[in-house]
Tab-separated table of C-alpha atoms and ligand atoms in Angstrom:
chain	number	residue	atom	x	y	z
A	1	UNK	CA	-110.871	-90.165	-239.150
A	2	UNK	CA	-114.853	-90.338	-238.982
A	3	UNK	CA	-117.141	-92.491	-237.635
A	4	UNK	CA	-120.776	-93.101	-237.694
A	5	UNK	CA	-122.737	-95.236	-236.067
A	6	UNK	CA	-126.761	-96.055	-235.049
A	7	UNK	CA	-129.032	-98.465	-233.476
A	8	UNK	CA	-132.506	-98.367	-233.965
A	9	UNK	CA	-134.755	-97.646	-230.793
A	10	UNK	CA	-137.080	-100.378	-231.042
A	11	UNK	CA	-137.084	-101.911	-227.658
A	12	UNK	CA	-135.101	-101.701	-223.915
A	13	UNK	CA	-131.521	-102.132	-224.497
A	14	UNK	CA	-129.933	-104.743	-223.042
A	15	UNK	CA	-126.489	-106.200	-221.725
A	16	UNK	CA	-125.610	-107.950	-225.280
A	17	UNK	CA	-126.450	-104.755	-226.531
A	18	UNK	CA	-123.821	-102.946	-224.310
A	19	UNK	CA	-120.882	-105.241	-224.698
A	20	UNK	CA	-121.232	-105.974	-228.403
A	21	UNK	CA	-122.218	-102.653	-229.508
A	22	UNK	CA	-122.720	-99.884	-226.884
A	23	UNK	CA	-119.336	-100.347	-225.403
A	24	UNK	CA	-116.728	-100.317	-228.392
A	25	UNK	CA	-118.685	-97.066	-230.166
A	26	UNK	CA	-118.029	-95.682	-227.600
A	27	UNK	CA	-114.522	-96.666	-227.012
A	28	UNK	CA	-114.496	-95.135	-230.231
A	29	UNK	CA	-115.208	-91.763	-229.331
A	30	UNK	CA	-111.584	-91.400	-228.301
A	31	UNK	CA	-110.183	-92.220	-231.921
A	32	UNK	CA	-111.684	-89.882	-233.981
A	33	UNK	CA	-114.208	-87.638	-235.215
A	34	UNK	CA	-117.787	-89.838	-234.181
A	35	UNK	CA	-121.262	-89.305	-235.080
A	36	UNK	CA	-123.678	-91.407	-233.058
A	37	UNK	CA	-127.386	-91.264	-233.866
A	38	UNK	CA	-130.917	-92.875	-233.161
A	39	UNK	CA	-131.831	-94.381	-236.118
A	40	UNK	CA	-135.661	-93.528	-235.663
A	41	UNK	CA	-136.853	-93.580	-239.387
A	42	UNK	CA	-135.303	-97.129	-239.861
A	43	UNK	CA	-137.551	-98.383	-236.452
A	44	UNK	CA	-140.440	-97.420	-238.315
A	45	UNK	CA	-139.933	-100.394	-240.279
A	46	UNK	CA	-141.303	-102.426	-236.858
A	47	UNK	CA	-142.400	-99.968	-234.666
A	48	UNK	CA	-146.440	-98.324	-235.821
A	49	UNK	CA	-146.846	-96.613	-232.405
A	50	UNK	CA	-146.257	-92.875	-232.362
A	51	UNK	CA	-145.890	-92.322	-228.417
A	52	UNK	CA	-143.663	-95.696	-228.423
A	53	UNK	CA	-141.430	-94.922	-230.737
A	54	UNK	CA	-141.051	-91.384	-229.482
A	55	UNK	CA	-140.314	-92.942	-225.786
A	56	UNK	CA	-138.265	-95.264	-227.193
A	57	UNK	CA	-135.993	-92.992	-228.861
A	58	UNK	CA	-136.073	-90.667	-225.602
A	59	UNK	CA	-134.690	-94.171	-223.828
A	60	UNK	CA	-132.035	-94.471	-225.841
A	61	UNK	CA	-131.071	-90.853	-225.678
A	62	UNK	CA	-131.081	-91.264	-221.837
A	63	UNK	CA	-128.480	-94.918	-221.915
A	64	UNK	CA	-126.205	-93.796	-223.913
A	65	UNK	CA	-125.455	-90.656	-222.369
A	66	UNK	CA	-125.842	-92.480	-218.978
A	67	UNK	CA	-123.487	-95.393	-220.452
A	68	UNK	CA	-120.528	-92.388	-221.183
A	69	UNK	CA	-121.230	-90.796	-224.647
A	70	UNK	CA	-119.462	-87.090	-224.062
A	71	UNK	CA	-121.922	-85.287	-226.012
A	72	UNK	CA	-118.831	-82.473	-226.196
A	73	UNK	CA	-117.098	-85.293	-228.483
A	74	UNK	CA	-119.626	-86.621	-229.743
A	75	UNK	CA	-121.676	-85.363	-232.523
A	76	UNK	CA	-125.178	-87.262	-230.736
A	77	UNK	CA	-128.866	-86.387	-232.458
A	78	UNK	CA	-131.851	-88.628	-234.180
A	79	UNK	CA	-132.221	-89.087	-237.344
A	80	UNK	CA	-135.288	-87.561	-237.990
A	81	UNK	CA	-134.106	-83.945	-236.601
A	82	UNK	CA	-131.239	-84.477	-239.973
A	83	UNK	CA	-134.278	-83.854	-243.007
A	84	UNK	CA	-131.245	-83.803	-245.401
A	85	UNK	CA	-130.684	-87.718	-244.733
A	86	UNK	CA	-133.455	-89.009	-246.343
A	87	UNK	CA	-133.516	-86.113	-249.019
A	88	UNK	CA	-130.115	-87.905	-249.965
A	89	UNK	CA	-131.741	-91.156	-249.573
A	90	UNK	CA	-133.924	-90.898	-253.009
A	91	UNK	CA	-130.610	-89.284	-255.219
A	92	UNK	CA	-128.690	-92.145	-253.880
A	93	UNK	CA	-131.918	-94.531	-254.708
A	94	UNK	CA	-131.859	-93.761	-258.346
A	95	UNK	CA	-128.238	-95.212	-258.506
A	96	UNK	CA	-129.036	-98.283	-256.804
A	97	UNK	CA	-129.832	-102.164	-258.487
A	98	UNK	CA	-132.889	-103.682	-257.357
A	99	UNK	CA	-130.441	-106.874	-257.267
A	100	UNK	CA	-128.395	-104.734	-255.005
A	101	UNK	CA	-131.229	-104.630	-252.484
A	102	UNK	CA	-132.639	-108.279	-253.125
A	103	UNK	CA	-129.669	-109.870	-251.896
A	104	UNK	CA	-129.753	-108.640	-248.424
A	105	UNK	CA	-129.580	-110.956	-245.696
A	106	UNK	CA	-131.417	-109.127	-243.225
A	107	UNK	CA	-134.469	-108.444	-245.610
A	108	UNK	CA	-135.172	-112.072	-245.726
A	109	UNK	CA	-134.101	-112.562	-242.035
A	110	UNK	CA	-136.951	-110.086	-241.244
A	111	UNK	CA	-139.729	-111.681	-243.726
A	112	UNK	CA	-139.162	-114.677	-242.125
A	113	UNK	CA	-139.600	-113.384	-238.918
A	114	UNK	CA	-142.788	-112.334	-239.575
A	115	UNK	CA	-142.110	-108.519	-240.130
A	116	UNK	CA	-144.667	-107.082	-243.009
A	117	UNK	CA	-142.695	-106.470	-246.441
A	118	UNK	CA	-142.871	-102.654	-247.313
A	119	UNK	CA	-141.038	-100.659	-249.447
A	120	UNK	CA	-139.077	-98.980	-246.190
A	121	UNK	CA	-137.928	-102.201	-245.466
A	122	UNK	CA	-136.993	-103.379	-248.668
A	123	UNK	CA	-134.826	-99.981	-249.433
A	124	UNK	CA	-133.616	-100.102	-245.629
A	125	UNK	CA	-130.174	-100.257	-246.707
A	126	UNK	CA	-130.249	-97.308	-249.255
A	127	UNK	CA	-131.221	-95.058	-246.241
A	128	UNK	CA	-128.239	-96.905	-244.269
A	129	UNK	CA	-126.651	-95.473	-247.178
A	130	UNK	CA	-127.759	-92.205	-246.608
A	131	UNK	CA	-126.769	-92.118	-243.008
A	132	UNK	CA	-123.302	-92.927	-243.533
A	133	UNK	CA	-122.721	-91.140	-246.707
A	134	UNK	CA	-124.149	-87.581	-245.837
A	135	UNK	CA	-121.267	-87.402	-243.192
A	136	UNK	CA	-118.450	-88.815	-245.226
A	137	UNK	CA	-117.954	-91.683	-242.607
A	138	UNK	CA	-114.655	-93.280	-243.170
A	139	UNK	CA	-115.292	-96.092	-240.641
A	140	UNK	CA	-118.722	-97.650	-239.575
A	141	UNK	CA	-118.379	-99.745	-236.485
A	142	UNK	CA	-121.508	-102.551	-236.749
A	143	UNK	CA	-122.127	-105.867	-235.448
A	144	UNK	CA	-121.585	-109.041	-238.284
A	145	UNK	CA	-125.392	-108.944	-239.129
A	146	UNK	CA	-124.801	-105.185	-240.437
A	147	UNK	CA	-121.452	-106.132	-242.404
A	148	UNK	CA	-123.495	-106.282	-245.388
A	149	UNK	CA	-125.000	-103.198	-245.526
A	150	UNK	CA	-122.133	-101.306	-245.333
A	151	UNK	CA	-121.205	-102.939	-248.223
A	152	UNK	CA	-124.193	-102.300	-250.033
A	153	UNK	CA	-122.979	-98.481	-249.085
A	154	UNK	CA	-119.982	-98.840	-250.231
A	155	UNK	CA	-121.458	-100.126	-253.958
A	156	UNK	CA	-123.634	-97.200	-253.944
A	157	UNK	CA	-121.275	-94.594	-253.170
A	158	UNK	CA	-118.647	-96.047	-255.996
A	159	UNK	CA	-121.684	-96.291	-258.016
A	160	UNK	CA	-122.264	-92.631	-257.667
A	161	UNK	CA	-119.364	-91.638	-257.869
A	162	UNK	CA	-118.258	-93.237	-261.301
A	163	UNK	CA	-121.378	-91.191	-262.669
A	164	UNK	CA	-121.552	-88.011	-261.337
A	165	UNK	CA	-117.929	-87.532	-259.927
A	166	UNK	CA	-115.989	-88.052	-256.806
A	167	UNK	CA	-118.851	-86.899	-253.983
A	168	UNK	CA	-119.180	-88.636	-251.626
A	169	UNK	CA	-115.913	-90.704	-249.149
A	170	UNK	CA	-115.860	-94.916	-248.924
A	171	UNK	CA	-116.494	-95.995	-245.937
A	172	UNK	CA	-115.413	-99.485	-244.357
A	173	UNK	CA	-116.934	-101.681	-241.684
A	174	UNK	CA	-115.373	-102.037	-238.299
A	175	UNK	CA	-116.484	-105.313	-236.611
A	176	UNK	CA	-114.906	-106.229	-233.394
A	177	UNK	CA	-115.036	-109.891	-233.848
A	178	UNK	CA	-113.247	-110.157	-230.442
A	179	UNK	CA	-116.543	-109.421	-228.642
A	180	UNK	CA	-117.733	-112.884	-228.471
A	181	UNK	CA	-121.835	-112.721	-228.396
A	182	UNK	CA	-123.372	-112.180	-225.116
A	183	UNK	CA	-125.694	-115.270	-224.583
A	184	UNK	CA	-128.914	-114.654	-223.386
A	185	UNK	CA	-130.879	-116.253	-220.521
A	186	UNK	CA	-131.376	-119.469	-223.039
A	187	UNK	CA	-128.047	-119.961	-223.453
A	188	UNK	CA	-128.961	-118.549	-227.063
A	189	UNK	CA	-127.916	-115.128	-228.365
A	190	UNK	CA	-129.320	-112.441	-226.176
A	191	UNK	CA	-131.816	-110.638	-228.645
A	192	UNK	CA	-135.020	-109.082	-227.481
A	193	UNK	CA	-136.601	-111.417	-230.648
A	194	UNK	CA	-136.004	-114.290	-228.393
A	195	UNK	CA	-137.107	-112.617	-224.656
A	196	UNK	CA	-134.324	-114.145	-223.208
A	197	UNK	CA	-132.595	-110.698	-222.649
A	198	UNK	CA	-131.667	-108.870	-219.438
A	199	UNK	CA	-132.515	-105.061	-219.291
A	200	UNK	CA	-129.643	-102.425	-219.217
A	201	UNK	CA	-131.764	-100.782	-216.503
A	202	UNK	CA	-134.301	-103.111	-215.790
A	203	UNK	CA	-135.476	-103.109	-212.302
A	204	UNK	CA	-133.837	-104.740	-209.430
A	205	UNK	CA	-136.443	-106.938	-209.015
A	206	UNK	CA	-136.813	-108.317	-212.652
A	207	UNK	CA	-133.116	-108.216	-213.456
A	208	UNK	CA	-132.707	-110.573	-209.987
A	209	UNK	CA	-135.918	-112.671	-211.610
A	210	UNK	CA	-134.406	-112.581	-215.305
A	211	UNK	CA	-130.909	-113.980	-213.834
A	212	UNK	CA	-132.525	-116.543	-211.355
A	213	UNK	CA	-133.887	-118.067	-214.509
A	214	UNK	CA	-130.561	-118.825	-216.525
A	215	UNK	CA	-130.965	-122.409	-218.025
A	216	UNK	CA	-128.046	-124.118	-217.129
A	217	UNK	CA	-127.274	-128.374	-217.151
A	218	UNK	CA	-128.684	-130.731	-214.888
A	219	UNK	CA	-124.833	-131.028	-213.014
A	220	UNK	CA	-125.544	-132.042	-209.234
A	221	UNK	CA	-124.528	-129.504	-206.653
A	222	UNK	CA	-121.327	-131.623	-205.074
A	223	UNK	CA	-120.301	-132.808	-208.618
A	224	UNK	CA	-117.207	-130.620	-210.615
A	225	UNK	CA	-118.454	-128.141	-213.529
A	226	UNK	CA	-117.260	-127.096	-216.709
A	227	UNK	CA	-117.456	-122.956	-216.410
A	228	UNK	CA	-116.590	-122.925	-220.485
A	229	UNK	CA	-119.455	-123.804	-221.271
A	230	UNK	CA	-122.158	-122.235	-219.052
A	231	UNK	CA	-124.173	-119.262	-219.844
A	232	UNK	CA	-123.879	-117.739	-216.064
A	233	UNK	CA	-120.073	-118.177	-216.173
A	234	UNK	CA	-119.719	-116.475	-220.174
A	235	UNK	CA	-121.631	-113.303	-218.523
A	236	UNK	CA	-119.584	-113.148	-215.074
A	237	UNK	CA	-117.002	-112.503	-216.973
A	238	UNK	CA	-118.270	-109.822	-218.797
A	239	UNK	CA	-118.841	-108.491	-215.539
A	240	UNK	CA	-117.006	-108.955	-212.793
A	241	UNK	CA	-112.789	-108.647	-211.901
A	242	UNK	CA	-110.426	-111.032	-213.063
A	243	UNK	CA	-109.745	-112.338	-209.668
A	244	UNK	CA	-113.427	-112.697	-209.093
A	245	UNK	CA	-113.679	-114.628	-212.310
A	246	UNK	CA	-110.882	-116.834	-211.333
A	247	UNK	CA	-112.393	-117.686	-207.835
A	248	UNK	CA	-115.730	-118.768	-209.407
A	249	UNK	CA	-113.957	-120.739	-212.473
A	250	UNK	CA	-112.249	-122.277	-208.889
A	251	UNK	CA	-115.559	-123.394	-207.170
A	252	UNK	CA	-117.189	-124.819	-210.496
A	253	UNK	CA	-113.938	-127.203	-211.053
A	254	UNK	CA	-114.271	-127.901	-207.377
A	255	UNK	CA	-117.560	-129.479	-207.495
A	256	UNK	CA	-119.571	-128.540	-204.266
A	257	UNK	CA	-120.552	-124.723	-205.635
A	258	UNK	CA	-124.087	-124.871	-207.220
A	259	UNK	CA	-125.326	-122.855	-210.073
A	260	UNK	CA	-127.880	-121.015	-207.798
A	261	UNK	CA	-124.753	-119.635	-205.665
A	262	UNK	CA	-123.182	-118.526	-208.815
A	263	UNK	CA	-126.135	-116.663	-210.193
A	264	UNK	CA	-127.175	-115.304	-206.843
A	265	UNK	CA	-123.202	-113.767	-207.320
A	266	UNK	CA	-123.523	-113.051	-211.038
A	267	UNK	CA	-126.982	-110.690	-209.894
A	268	UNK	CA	-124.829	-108.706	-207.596
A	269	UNK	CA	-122.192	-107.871	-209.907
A	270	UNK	CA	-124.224	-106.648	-212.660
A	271	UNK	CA	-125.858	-104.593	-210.411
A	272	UNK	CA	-122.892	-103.142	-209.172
A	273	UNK	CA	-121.334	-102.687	-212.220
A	274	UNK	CA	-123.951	-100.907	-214.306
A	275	UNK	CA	-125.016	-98.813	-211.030
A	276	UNK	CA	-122.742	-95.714	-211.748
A	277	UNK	CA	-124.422	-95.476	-215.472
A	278	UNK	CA	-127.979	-96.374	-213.142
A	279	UNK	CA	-127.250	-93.219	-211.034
A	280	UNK	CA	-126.089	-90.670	-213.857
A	281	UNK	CA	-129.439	-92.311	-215.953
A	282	UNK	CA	-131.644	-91.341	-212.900
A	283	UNK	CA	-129.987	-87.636	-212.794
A	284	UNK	CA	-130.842	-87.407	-216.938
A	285	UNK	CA	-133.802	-88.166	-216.689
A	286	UNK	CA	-135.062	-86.227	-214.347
A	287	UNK	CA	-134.315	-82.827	-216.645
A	288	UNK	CA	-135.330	-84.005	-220.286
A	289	UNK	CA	-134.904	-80.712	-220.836
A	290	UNK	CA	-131.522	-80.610	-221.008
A	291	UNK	CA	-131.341	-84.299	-222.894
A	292	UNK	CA	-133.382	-82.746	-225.361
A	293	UNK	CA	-130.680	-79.406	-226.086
A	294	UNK	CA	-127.820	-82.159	-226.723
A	295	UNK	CA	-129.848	-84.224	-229.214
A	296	UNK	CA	-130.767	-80.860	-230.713
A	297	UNK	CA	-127.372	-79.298	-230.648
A	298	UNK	CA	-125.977	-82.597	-232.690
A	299	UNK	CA	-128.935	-82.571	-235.157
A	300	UNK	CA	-127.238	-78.956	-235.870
A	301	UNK	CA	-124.072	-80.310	-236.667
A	302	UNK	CA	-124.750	-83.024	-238.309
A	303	UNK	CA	-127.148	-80.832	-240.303
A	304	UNK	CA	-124.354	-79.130	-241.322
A	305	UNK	CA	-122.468	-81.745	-242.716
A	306	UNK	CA	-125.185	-83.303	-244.640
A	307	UNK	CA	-126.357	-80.312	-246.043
A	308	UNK	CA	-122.580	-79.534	-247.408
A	309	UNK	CA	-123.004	-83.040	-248.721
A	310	UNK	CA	-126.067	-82.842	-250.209
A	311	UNK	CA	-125.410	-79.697	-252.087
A	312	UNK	CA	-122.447	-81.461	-254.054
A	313	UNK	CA	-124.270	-84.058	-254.762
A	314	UNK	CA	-127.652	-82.126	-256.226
A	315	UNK	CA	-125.103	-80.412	-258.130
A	316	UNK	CA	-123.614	-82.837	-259.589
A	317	UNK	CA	-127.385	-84.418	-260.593
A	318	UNK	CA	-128.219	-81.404	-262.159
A	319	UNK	CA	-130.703	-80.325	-259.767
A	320	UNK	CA	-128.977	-76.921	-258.407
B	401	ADP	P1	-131.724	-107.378	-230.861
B	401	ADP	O1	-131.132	-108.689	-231.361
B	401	ADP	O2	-131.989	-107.417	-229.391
B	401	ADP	O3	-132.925	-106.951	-231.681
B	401	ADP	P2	-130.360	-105.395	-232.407
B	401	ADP	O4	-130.388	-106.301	-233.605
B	401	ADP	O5	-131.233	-104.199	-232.374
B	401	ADP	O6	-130.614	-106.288	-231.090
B	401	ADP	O7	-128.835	-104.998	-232.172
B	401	ADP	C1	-128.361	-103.698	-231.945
B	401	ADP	C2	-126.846	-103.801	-231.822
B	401	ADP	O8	-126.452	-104.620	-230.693
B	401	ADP	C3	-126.187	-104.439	-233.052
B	401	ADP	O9	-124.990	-103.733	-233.347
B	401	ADP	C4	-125.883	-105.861	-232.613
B	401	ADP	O10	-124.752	-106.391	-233.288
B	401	ADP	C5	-125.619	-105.708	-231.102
B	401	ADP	N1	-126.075	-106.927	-230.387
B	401	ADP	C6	-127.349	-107.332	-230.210
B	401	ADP	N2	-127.426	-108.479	-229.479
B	401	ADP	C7	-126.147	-108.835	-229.191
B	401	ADP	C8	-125.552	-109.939	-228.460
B	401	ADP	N3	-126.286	-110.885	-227.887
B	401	ADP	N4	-124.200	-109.970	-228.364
B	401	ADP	C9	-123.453	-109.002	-228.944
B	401	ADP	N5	-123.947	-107.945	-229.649
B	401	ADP	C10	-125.273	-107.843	-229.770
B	402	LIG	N1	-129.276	-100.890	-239.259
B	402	LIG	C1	-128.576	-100.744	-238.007
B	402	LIG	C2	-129.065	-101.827	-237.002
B	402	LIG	O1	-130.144	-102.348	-237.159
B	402	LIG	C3	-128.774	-99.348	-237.427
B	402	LIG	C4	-128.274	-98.299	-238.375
B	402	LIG	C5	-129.024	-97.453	-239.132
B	402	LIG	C6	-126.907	-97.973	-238.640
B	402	LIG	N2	-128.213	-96.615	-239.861
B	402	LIG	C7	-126.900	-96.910	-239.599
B	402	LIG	C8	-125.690	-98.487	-238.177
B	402	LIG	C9	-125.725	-96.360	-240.104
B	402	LIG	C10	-124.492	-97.933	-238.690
B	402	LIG	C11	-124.524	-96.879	-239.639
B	402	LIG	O2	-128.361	-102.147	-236.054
């Protein structure tokens, strides 16, 4: 089995990153034949800064392989180092509706956010497309907000296929629905749209200051709580042991326990459970060097694929 998946580097990652994402790809790793890669010509979409995108997609590079991507599994590289991608991207164009494309959720989502229409981010999906579809992906795991676009693939490819002949593999979405979303500081879904994220590897400082500030109900301190329904309880126990867990669900049904004790706790374990990946992020880091031969030993093999792809389907079109 393969599977591909990216996320764009267009800002810090952050905890609801990690759990919903982060965390099952690379779970993933184990079941198959995965492709992992930093989807750099989609963040042009938002991102018009040359040294911050470049950083950005260094960043990346550096938390996943601190977060436990096994670049000896794992076929790891940016998109940009994989030309063949978006050479694929126009053959597959020509085979896909404009209706196709005008239907997508996340198009609007991002007009209305404000993000300036373009063609890139109108034919997003097509180079989705491309991504998935030069490998011969059999399984895409995605968040819900992505279901679509794999879909969108999935048309394409059939699409393609009816015409020219049977090129390129269907792939499917994989969407862990068991992760439940990570809430952010807000209560509301951690996004870095909202700034109510916490930093992967924020400093100790801010990520104390960032957790300090959870918004929780106006409960007195010796009155009971209800730990379903609190933001700093939902990311303990994302966290923190089961028998920790337990003991704090105790003291909020207790009454007497107040929500600064629990975050001052919550701080501490997320510190001490991301400081491992910390450590090994620190040791990267300091030899970009050597970050920079993985990324560009996976751009060579997933070169390879895409050009083996590519070739069938230029055939096919007539073009070889
Ligand atoms: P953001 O909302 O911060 O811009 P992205 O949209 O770039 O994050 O998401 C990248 C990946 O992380 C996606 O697969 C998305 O489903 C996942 N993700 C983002 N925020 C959360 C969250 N709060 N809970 C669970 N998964 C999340
Ligand atoms: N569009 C995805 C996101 O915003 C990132 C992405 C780009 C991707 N190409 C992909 C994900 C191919 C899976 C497969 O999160």
């Amino acid at each position: 089995m393969r599977i591909l998946s990216g996320i764009q580097p267009s800002g810090k990652l952050h905890i609801g990153n990690y759990f919903g994402m982060m965390q099952p790809a690379l779970e993933l790793q184990q079941q198959g034949e995965a492709f992992l890669f930093i989807a750099n010509y989609h963040a042009l979409t938002t991102v018009n800064n040359g040294d911050v995108l470049r950083q950005a997609a260094f960043d990346v590079a550096l938390d996943f392989l601190a977060c436990g991507l096994d670049p000896q599994k794992t076929v790891f590289f940016r998109q940009s180092d994989v030309p063949e991608i978006t050479e694929l991207t126009w053959l597959l164009s020509v085979v896909t509706p404009m209706g196709l494309l005008e239907r997508c959720h996340s198009y609007k989502d991002k007009l209305a956010k404000g993000i300036a229409s373009s063609h890139a981010l109108f034919s997003y999906p097509v180079l989705m497309a491309a991504d998935i579809l030069a490998v011969q992906s059999n399984v895409v795991p995605v968040g819900r907000d992505q279901k679509q676009h794999v879909e969108v693939t999935r048309d394409i490819a059939i699409k393609f296929n009816n015409q020219y002949g049977e090129i390129f593999t269907i792939p499917e979405p994989s969407i862990r629905d068991t992760v439940a979303v990570v809430p952010g500081i807000d209560g509301q879904k951690m996004s870095k749209s909202y700034n109510n994220h916490i930093e992967l590897f924020g400093s100790e400082k801010e990520t104390r200051a960032r957790i300090m500030r959870i918004v929780t109900d106006s409960t007195a301190l010796e009155e009971p709580k209800d730990p379903s329904e609190c933001s700093i309880m939902a990311l303990f126990r994302l966290v923190a042991p089961p028998d920790a867990v337990k003991e704090m669900e105790a003291s909020y049904r207790a009454g007497g326990y107040g929500y600064g004790t629990a975050k001052k706790a919550l701080f501490e374990m997320v510190w001490e459970y991301f400081m491992p990946f910390r450590q090994k992020r620190a040791e990267l880091a300091s030899d970009p060097a050597a970050v920079e031969e993985i990324l560009q030993r996976g751009a060579k093999r997933a070169r390879a694929e895409a050009a083996a792809t590519l070739e069938k389907a230029k055939r096919a079109m007539g073009l070889l």
